[in-house]
Amino acid sequence: MKRIGLFGGTFNPPHLGHLHLATQALKQAKLDEIIIMPSYIPPHKDAPDLIEGIERLTLCGLTFADTRFTISDLELRRGGKSYSVETLRTLRDRYPSDELYLIIGSDMLLSFDKWYCYDEILSLCTLLVLSRENEISSDTLRNYAVHTLGLTEGVGFLILETAPIVLSSTEIRAAIAAGEDVTTKLCDAAYDYIKEKGLYRND
Ligand code: ATP
């Protein structure tokens, strides 16, 4: 039986904060594999400046280079709004006897009861919550998971404490458009690809 994580996002572009989160999840939750899943259209936010799925897929491959990461085009091929529940149903069929973990940043947990079919999501996997910024305490997260979502710690959810890297794709897109250097925010291969293709530039 394998322990498989699902890490979804727009990855527009994938950055070192994402890589740090996924690497911590692998280590701390002793996962065998993490499936990196760029979304087609994110259901939880507007993304007017989303670049092509194929470019984000390529950037994910360059960023999540460890062999324990698998990059999936499942949501990009499915099209439409990328609902996690649909992805998890497919993964459950594909991996009937493995343990599935949905990896989310702590900022995403506190609105989890607004996610489409969230109760079905909870029946399909365990939530793996990683703290993104220091502002949300583990107690707040724990209370929400137990009292609002009705979960039991260790079974329905896990909270992993990580030193956060404060970074977002939004600030990276803005910096590239302004002609700034973002070497410290992206992995080298992904940044080289972005420069070569002229991605996120205004001109
Ligand atoms: P944007 O700025 O475009 O909204 P983002 O940087 O928040 O993007 P997403 O692709 O939307 O990136 O994030 C996917 C997942 O990664 C989410 O669960 C989010 O909480 C988490 N995440 C994003 N940035 C970080 C970071 N710096 N550290 C840890 N987790 C992060």
PDB file of C-alpha atoms and ligand atoms in Angstrom:
ATOM      1  CA  MET A   1       0.000   0.000   0.000  1.00  0.00           C
ATOM      2  CA  LYS A   2       1.434   3.351  -1.066  1.00  0.00           C
ATOM      3  CA  ARG A   3       0.969   6.791   0.457  1.00  0.00           C
ATOM      4  CA  ILE A   4       0.197   9.127  -2.416  1.00  0.00           C
ATOM      5  CA  GLY A   5      -0.157  12.901  -2.153  1.00  0.00           C
ATOM      6  CA  LEU A   6      -2.087  15.117  -4.560  1.00  0.00           C
ATOM      7  CA  PHE A   7      -0.796  18.670  -4.873  1.00  0.00           C
ATOM      8  CA  GLY A   8      -2.900  20.872  -7.117  1.00  0.00           C
ATOM      9  CA  GLY A   9      -2.621  24.535  -7.993  1.00  0.00           C
ATOM     10  CA  THR A  10      -2.488  26.889 -10.902  1.00  0.00           C
ATOM     11  CA  PHE A  11       1.330  26.817 -10.778  1.00  0.00           C
ATOM     12  CA  ASN A  12       1.424  30.062 -12.747  1.00  0.00           C
ATOM     13  CA  PRO A  13       4.402  29.702 -12.374  1.00  0.00           C
ATOM     14  CA  PRO A  14       5.479  26.993  -9.900  1.00  0.00           C
ATOM     15  CA  HIS A  15       7.974  28.520  -7.443  1.00  0.00           C
ATOM     16  CA  LEU A  16      10.318  27.588  -4.619  1.00  0.00           C
ATOM     17  CA  GLY A  17       7.490  27.965  -2.047  1.00  0.00           C
ATOM     18  CA  HIS A  18       5.563  25.213  -3.838  1.00  0.00           C
ATOM     19  CA  LEU A  19       8.670  23.040  -4.035  1.00  0.00           C
ATOM     20  CA  HIS A  20       9.391  23.567  -0.342  1.00  0.00           C
ATOM     21  CA  LEU A  21       5.821  22.655   0.604  1.00  0.00           C
ATOM     22  CA  ALA A  22       5.843  19.489  -1.517  1.00  0.00           C
ATOM     23  CA  THR A  23       9.274  18.439  -0.255  1.00  0.00           C
ATOM     24  CA  GLN A  24       8.175  18.906   3.360  1.00  0.00           C
ATOM     25  CA  ALA A  25       5.017  16.889   2.691  1.00  0.00           C
ATOM     26  CA  LEU A  26       7.069  14.045   1.195  1.00  0.00           C
ATOM     27  CA  LYS A  27       9.416  13.959   4.165  1.00  0.00           C
ATOM     28  CA  GLN A  28       7.184  14.689   7.113  1.00  0.00           C
ATOM     29  CA  ALA A  29       4.188  12.611   6.038  1.00  0.00           C
ATOM     30  CA  LYS A  30       6.469   9.888   4.640  1.00  0.00           C
ATOM     31  CA  LEU A  31       4.723   9.888   1.279  1.00  0.00           C
ATOM     32  CA  ASP A  32       5.918   7.556  -1.464  1.00  0.00           C
ATOM     33  CA  GLU A  33       4.853   9.845  -4.259  1.00  0.00           C
ATOM     34  CA  ILE A  34       3.278  13.235  -4.923  1.00  0.00           C
ATOM     35  CA  ILE A  35       1.161  13.866  -7.990  1.00  0.00           C
ATOM     36  CA  ILE A  36       1.563  17.478  -9.119  1.00  0.00           C
ATOM     37  CA  MET A  37      -1.659  18.603 -10.783  1.00  0.00           C
ATOM     38  CA  PRO A  38      -1.837  21.939 -12.609  1.00  0.00           C
ATOM     39  CA  SER A  39      -5.468  23.008 -12.855  1.00  0.00           C
ATOM     40  CA  TYR A  40      -7.181  23.990 -16.098  1.00  0.00           C
ATOM     41  CA  ILE A  41      -9.465  26.646 -14.610  1.00  0.00           C
ATOM     42  CA  PRO A  42      -9.055  27.084 -10.845  1.00  0.00           C
ATOM     43  CA  PRO A  43     -12.437  26.932  -9.066  1.00  0.00           C
ATOM     44  CA  HIS A  44     -11.396  29.117  -6.106  1.00  0.00           C
ATOM     45  CA  LYS A  45      -9.994  32.226  -7.707  1.00  0.00           C
ATOM     46  CA  ASP A  46      -9.916  34.383 -10.809  1.00  0.00           C
ATOM     47  CA  ALA A  47      -6.856  33.841 -12.937  1.00  0.00           C
ATOM     48  CA  PRO A  48      -7.050  36.248 -15.856  1.00  0.00           C
ATOM     49  CA  ASP A  49      -3.330  36.018 -16.607  1.00  0.00           C
ATOM     50  CA  LEU A  50      -3.035  32.252 -16.686  1.00  0.00           C
ATOM     51  CA  ILE A  51      -0.519  31.063 -19.294  1.00  0.00           C
ATOM     52  CA  GLU A  52      -1.164  27.948 -21.431  1.00  0.00           C
ATOM     53  CA  GLY A  53      -1.541  24.645 -19.605  1.00  0.00           C
ATOM     54  CA  ILE A  54       1.251  23.040 -21.610  1.00  0.00           C
ATOM     55  CA  GLU A  55       3.682  25.758 -20.453  1.00  0.00           C
ATOM     56  CA  ARG A  56       2.672  25.308 -16.793  1.00  0.00           C
ATOM     57  CA  LEU A  57       3.019  21.543 -17.174  1.00  0.00           C
ATOM     58  CA  THR A  58       6.534  21.974 -18.558  1.00  0.00           C
ATOM     59  CA  LEU A  59       7.456  24.390 -15.744  1.00  0.00           C
ATOM     60  CA  CYS A  60       6.164  21.884 -13.172  1.00  0.00           C
ATOM     61  CA  GLY A  61       8.359  19.166 -14.690  1.00  0.00           C
ATOM     62  CA  LEU A  62      11.398  21.451 -14.444  1.00  0.00           C
ATOM     63  CA  THR A  63      10.591  22.517 -10.859  1.00  0.00           C
ATOM     64  CA  PHE A  64       9.459  19.216  -9.339  1.00  0.00           C
ATOM     65  CA  ALA A  65      12.363  17.225 -10.728  1.00  0.00           C
ATOM     66  CA  ASP A  66      12.710  14.559  -8.002  1.00  0.00           C
ATOM     67  CA  THR A  67      11.582  11.108  -9.156  1.00  0.00           C
ATOM     68  CA  ARG A  68       9.036  10.946  -6.338  1.00  0.00           C
ATOM     69  CA  PHE A  69       7.069  13.726  -8.053  1.00  0.00           C
ATOM     70  CA  THR A  70       4.777  12.781 -10.940  1.00  0.00           C
ATOM     71  CA  ILE A  71       3.419  15.582 -13.097  1.00  0.00           C
ATOM     72  CA  SER A  72      -0.125  14.904 -14.276  1.00  0.00           C
ATOM     73  CA  ASP A  73      -2.104  16.478 -17.114  1.00  0.00           C
ATOM     74  CA  LEU A  74      -5.387  14.938 -15.932  1.00  0.00           C
ATOM     75  CA  GLU A  75      -7.091  18.271 -15.101  1.00  0.00           C
ATOM     76  CA  LEU A  76      -5.699  20.024 -18.162  1.00  0.00           C
ATOM     77  CA  ARG A  77      -7.060  17.270 -20.398  1.00  0.00           C
ATOM     78  CA  ARG A  78     -10.419  17.225 -18.607  1.00  0.00           C
ATOM     79  CA  GLY A  79     -10.874  20.967 -19.181  1.00  0.00           C
ATOM     80  CA  GLY A  80     -13.519  23.152 -17.509  1.00  0.00           C
ATOM     81  CA  LYS A  81     -13.330  24.065 -13.843  1.00  0.00           C
ATOM     82  CA  SER A  82     -10.849  21.817 -12.102  1.00  0.00           C
ATOM     83  CA  TYR A  83     -12.758  20.426  -9.165  1.00  0.00           C
ATOM     84  CA  SER A  84     -10.634  18.402  -6.762  1.00  0.00           C
ATOM     85  CA  VAL A  85     -13.482  15.986  -6.122  1.00  0.00           C
ATOM     86  CA  GLU A  86     -13.482  14.849  -9.766  1.00  0.00           C
ATOM     87  CA  THR A  87      -9.729  14.399  -9.732  1.00  0.00           C
ATOM     88  CA  LEU A  88      -9.857  12.422  -6.499  1.00  0.00           C
ATOM     89  CA  ARG A  89     -12.589  10.132  -7.854  1.00  0.00           C
ATOM     90  CA  THR A  90     -10.315   9.313 -10.806  1.00  0.00           C
ATOM     91  CA  LEU A  91      -7.297   8.759  -8.542  1.00  0.00           C
ATOM     92  CA  ARG A  92      -9.364   6.577  -6.200  1.00  0.00           C
ATOM     93  CA  ASP A  93     -10.333   4.372  -9.185  1.00  0.00           C
ATOM     94  CA  ARG A  94      -6.726   4.263 -10.309  1.00  0.00           C
ATOM     95  CA  TYR A  95      -5.317   3.500  -6.850  1.00  0.00           C
ATOM     96  CA  PRO A  96      -8.100   1.562  -5.091  1.00  0.00           C
ATOM     97  CA  SER A  97      -6.065   0.304  -2.145  1.00  0.00           C
ATOM     98  CA  ASP A  98      -3.548   3.110  -1.613  1.00  0.00           C
ATOM     99  CA  GLU A  99      -3.783   5.990   0.843  1.00  0.00           C
ATOM    100  CA  LEU A 100      -4.559   9.343  -0.771  1.00  0.00           C
ATOM    101  CA  TYR A 101      -3.560  12.670   0.792  1.00  0.00           C
ATOM    102  CA  LEU A 102      -4.744  16.038  -0.485  1.00  0.00           C
ATOM    103  CA  ILE A 103      -1.989  18.575   0.169  1.00  0.00           C
ATOM    104  CA  ILE A 104      -3.171  22.110   0.877  1.00  0.00           C
ATOM    105  CA  GLY A 105      -1.667  25.254   2.303  1.00  0.00           C
ATOM    106  CA  SER A 106      -3.204  26.363   5.605  1.00  0.00           C
ATOM    107  CA  ASP A 107      -4.686  29.449   3.904  1.00  0.00           C
ATOM    108  CA  MET A 108      -6.868  27.093   1.853  1.00  0.00           C
ATOM    109  CA  LEU A 109      -8.089  25.000   4.785  1.00  0.00           C
ATOM    110  CA  LEU A 110     -10.182  27.675   6.477  1.00  0.00           C
ATOM    111  CA  SER A 111     -12.598  27.890   3.545  1.00  0.00           C
ATOM    112  CA  PHE A 112     -12.644  24.171   2.839  1.00  0.00           C
ATOM    113  CA  ASP A 113     -16.358  23.857   3.684  1.00  0.00           C
ATOM    114  CA  LYS A 114     -17.044  26.065   0.617  1.00  0.00           C
ATOM    115  CA  TRP A 115     -15.271  23.674  -1.765  1.00  0.00           C
ATOM    116  CA  TYR A 116     -17.476  21.865  -4.257  1.00  0.00           C
ATOM    117  CA  CYS A 117     -18.554  18.477  -2.767  1.00  0.00           C
ATOM    118  CA  TYR A 118     -16.158  18.949   0.142  1.00  0.00           C
ATOM    119  CA  ASP A 119     -17.736  16.130   2.157  1.00  0.00           C
ATOM    120  CA  GLU A 120     -17.120  13.696  -0.692  1.00  0.00           C
ATOM    121  CA  ILE A 121     -13.516  14.930  -0.914  1.00  0.00           C
ATOM    122  CA  LEU A 122     -13.128  14.119   2.774  1.00  0.00           C
ATOM    123  CA  SER A 123     -14.453  10.601   2.172  1.00  0.00           C
ATOM    124  CA  LEU A 124     -11.901  10.038  -0.600  1.00  0.00           C
ATOM    125  CA  CYS A 125      -8.701  11.221   1.078  1.00  0.00           C
ATOM    126  CA  THR A 126      -6.923  12.577   4.152  1.00  0.00           C
ATOM    127  CA  LEU A 127      -6.188  16.327   4.242  1.00  0.00           C
ATOM    128  CA  LEU A 128      -2.540  17.157   4.641  1.00  0.00           C
ATOM    129  CA  VAL A 129      -2.349  20.769   5.792  1.00  0.00           C
ATOM    130  CA  LEU A 130       0.928  22.644   5.671  1.00  0.00           C
ATOM    131  CA  SER A 131       1.323  26.007   7.252  1.00  0.00           C
ATOM    132  CA  ARG A 132       2.062  28.671   4.671  1.00  0.00           C
ATOM    133  CA  GLU A 133       2.520  31.746   6.772  1.00  0.00           C
ATOM    134  CA  ASN A 134       2.869  32.168  10.478  1.00  0.00           C
ATOM    135  CA  GLU A 135      -0.395  34.014  10.833  1.00  0.00           C
ATOM    136  CA  ILE A 136      -2.654  30.962  11.224  1.00  0.00           C
ATOM    137  CA  SER A 137      -1.872  28.925  14.330  1.00  0.00           C
ATOM    138  CA  SER A 138      -2.056  25.146  14.401  1.00  0.00           C
ATOM    139  CA  ASP A 139      -4.783  25.395  17.046  1.00  0.00           C
ATOM    140  CA  THR A 140      -6.977  27.475  14.742  1.00  0.00           C
ATOM    141  CA  LEU A 141      -6.481  24.932  11.965  1.00  0.00           C
ATOM    142  CA  ARG A 142      -7.137  22.002  14.281  1.00  0.00           C
ATOM    143  CA  ASN A 143     -10.329  23.574  15.676  1.00  0.00           C
ATOM    144  CA  TYR A 144     -11.648  24.225  12.199  1.00  0.00           C
ATOM    145  CA  ALA A 145     -10.896  20.677  10.992  1.00  0.00           C
ATOM    146  CA  VAL A 146     -12.484  19.085  14.053  1.00  0.00           C
ATOM    147  CA  HIS A 147     -15.483  21.358  14.647  1.00  0.00           C
ATOM    148  CA  THR A 148     -16.388  22.644  11.189  1.00  0.00           C
ATOM    149  CA  LEU A 149     -15.379  19.657   9.076  1.00  0.00           C
ATOM    150  CA  GLY A 150     -16.040  16.990  11.728  1.00  0.00           C
ATOM    151  CA  LEU A 151     -12.683  15.299  11.179  1.00  0.00           C
ATOM    152  CA  THR A 152     -10.469  13.308  13.519  1.00  0.00           C
ATOM    153  CA  GLU A 153      -6.802  14.213  13.628  1.00  0.00           C
ATOM    154  CA  GLY A 154      -4.547  11.472  12.273  1.00  0.00           C
ATOM    155  CA  VAL A 155      -7.375   9.900  10.280  1.00  0.00           C
ATOM    156  CA  GLY A 156      -9.199  12.686   8.425  1.00  0.00           C
ATOM    157  CA  PHE A 157      -6.462  15.286   8.586  1.00  0.00           C
ATOM    158  CA  LEU A 158      -2.820  15.893   9.467  1.00  0.00           C
ATOM    159  CA  ILE A 159      -1.206  19.231  10.198  1.00  0.00           C
ATOM    160  CA  LEU A 160       2.450  19.626   9.360  1.00  0.00           C
ATOM    161  CA  GLU A 161       4.443  22.477  10.792  1.00  0.00           C
ATOM    162  CA  THR A 162       6.885  23.933   8.300  1.00  0.00           C
ATOM    163  CA  ALA A 163       9.001  27.042   8.211  1.00  0.00           C
ATOM    164  CA  PRO A 164       7.088  28.977   5.571  1.00  0.00           C
ATOM    165  CA  ILE A 165       8.582  30.569   2.504  1.00  0.00           C
ATOM    166  CA  VAL A 166       6.601  33.731   1.905  1.00  0.00           C
ATOM    167  CA  LEU A 167       6.275  33.815  -1.845  1.00  0.00           C
ATOM    168  CA  SER A 168       3.471  33.854  -4.384  1.00  0.00           C
ATOM    169  CA  SER A 169       3.111  33.353  -8.110  1.00  0.00           C
ATOM    170  CA  THR A 170       1.334  36.714  -8.271  1.00  0.00           C
ATOM    171  CA  GLU A 171       4.374  38.623  -7.015  1.00  0.00           C
ATOM    172  CA  ILE A 172       6.645  36.645  -9.358  1.00  0.00           C
ATOM    173  CA  ARG A 173       4.490  37.433 -12.411  1.00  0.00           C
ATOM    174  CA  ALA A 174       4.508  41.117 -11.448  1.00  0.00           C
ATOM    175  CA  ALA A 175       8.272  41.120 -10.934  1.00  0.00           C
ATOM    176  CA  ILE A 176       8.962  39.496 -14.308  1.00  0.00           C
ATOM    177  CA  ALA A 177       6.592  41.931 -16.044  1.00  0.00           C
ATOM    178  CA  ALA A 178       8.508  44.786 -14.395  1.00  0.00           C
ATOM    179  CA  GLY A 179      11.796  43.371 -15.687  1.00  0.00           C
ATOM    180  CA  GLU A 180      13.078  42.403 -12.239  1.00  0.00           C
ATOM    181  CA  ASP A 181      15.275  39.415 -11.541  1.00  0.00           C
ATOM    182  CA  VAL A 182      13.521  36.510  -9.755  1.00  0.00           C
ATOM    183  CA  THR A 183      16.442  34.082  -9.550  1.00  0.00           C
ATOM    184  CA  THR A 184      15.913  33.479  -5.825  1.00  0.00           C
ATOM    185  CA  LYS A 185      12.213  32.662  -6.229  1.00  0.00           C
ATOM    186  CA  LEU A 186      12.202  30.030  -8.974  1.00  0.00           C
ATOM    187  CA  CYS A 187      14.268  26.955  -9.668  1.00  0.00           C
ATOM    188  CA  ASP A 188      16.985  27.642 -12.249  1.00  0.00           C
ATOM    189  CA  ALA A 189      15.647  25.388 -14.997  1.00  0.00           C
ATOM    190  CA  ALA A 190      12.147  26.887 -14.765  1.00  0.00           C
ATOM    191  CA  TYR A 191      13.495  30.438 -14.806  1.00  0.00           C
ATOM    192  CA  ASP A 192      15.660  29.659 -17.851  1.00  0.00           C
ATOM    193  CA  TYR A 193      12.593  28.299 -19.649  1.00  0.00           C
ATOM    194  CA  ILE A 194      10.519  31.387 -18.748  1.00  0.00           C
ATOM    195  CA  LYS A 195      13.249  33.687 -20.072  1.00  0.00           C
ATOM    196  CA  GLU A 196      13.766  31.634 -23.230  1.00  0.00           C
ATOM    197  CA  LYS A 197      10.042  31.700 -24.041  1.00  0.00           C
ATOM    198  CA  GLY A 198       9.495  35.282 -22.880  1.00  0.00           C
ATOM    199  CA  LEU A 199       6.682  34.192 -20.552  1.00  0.00           C
ATOM    200  CA  TYR A 200       4.977  36.686 -18.189  1.00  0.00           C
ATOM    201  CA  ARG A 201       6.476  39.665 -19.984  1.00  0.00           C
ATOM    202  CA  ASN A 202       4.273  42.586 -20.900  1.00  0.00           C
ATOM    203  CA  ASP A 203       5.805  43.292 -24.281  1.00  0.00           C
TER     204      ASP A 203
HETATM  205  P1  ATP B   1      -1.150  32.992  -7.060  1.00  0.00           P
HETATM  206  O1  ATP B   1      -0.254  34.006  -6.428  1.00  0.00           O
HETATM  207  O2  ATP B   1      -1.148  33.019  -8.577  1.00  0.00           O
HETATM  208  O3  ATP B   1      -2.565  33.026  -6.497  1.00  0.00           O
HETATM  209  P2  ATP B   1       0.107  30.849  -5.484  1.00  0.00           P
HETATM  210  O4  ATP B   1       1.543  31.224  -5.362  1.00  0.00           O
HETATM  211  O5  ATP B   1      -0.769  31.034  -4.285  1.00  0.00           O
HETATM  212  O6  ATP B   1      -0.531  31.548  -6.764  1.00  0.00           O
HETATM  213  P3  ATP B   1      -1.086  28.329  -6.330  1.00  0.00           P
HETATM  214  O7  ATP B   1      -0.649  27.632  -7.570  1.00  0.00           O
HETATM  215  O8  ATP B   1      -2.429  28.921  -6.331  1.00  0.00           O
HETATM  216  O9  ATP B   1       0.103  29.368  -5.983  1.00  0.00           O
HETATM  217  O10 ATP B   1      -0.915  27.419  -5.032  1.00  0.00           O
HETATM  218  C1  ATP B   1      -1.146  26.052  -4.975  1.00  0.00           C
HETATM  219  C2  ATP B   1      -0.989  25.590  -3.543  1.00  0.00           C
HETATM  220  O11 ATP B   1       0.310  25.956  -3.052  1.00  0.00           O
HETATM  221  C3  ATP B   1      -1.989  26.163  -2.545  1.00  0.00           C
HETATM  222  O12 ATP B   1      -2.399  25.098  -1.694  1.00  0.00           O
HETATM  223  C4  ATP B   1      -1.201  27.190  -1.780  1.00  0.00           C
HETATM  224  O13 ATP B   1      -1.679  27.322  -0.468  1.00  0.00           O
HETATM  225  C5  ATP B   1       0.202  26.610  -1.801  1.00  0.00           C
HETATM  226  N1  ATP B   1       1.256  27.632  -1.761  1.00  0.00           N
HETATM  227  C6  ATP B   1       1.404  28.675  -2.574  1.00  0.00           C
HETATM  228  N2  ATP B   1       2.485  29.419  -2.258  1.00  0.00           N
HETATM  229  C7  ATP B   1       3.064  28.811  -1.197  1.00  0.00           C
HETATM  230  C8  ATP B   1       4.240  29.072  -0.376  1.00  0.00           C
HETATM  231  N3  ATP B   1       5.003  30.143  -0.549  1.00  0.00           N
HETATM  232  N4  ATP B   1       4.527  28.210   0.615  1.00  0.00           N
HETATM  233  C9  ATP B   1       3.737  27.149   0.825  1.00  0.00           C
HETATM  234  N5  ATP B   1       2.629  26.865   0.108  1.00  0.00           N
HETATM  235  C10 ATP B   1       2.287  27.657  -0.890  1.00  0.00           C
END
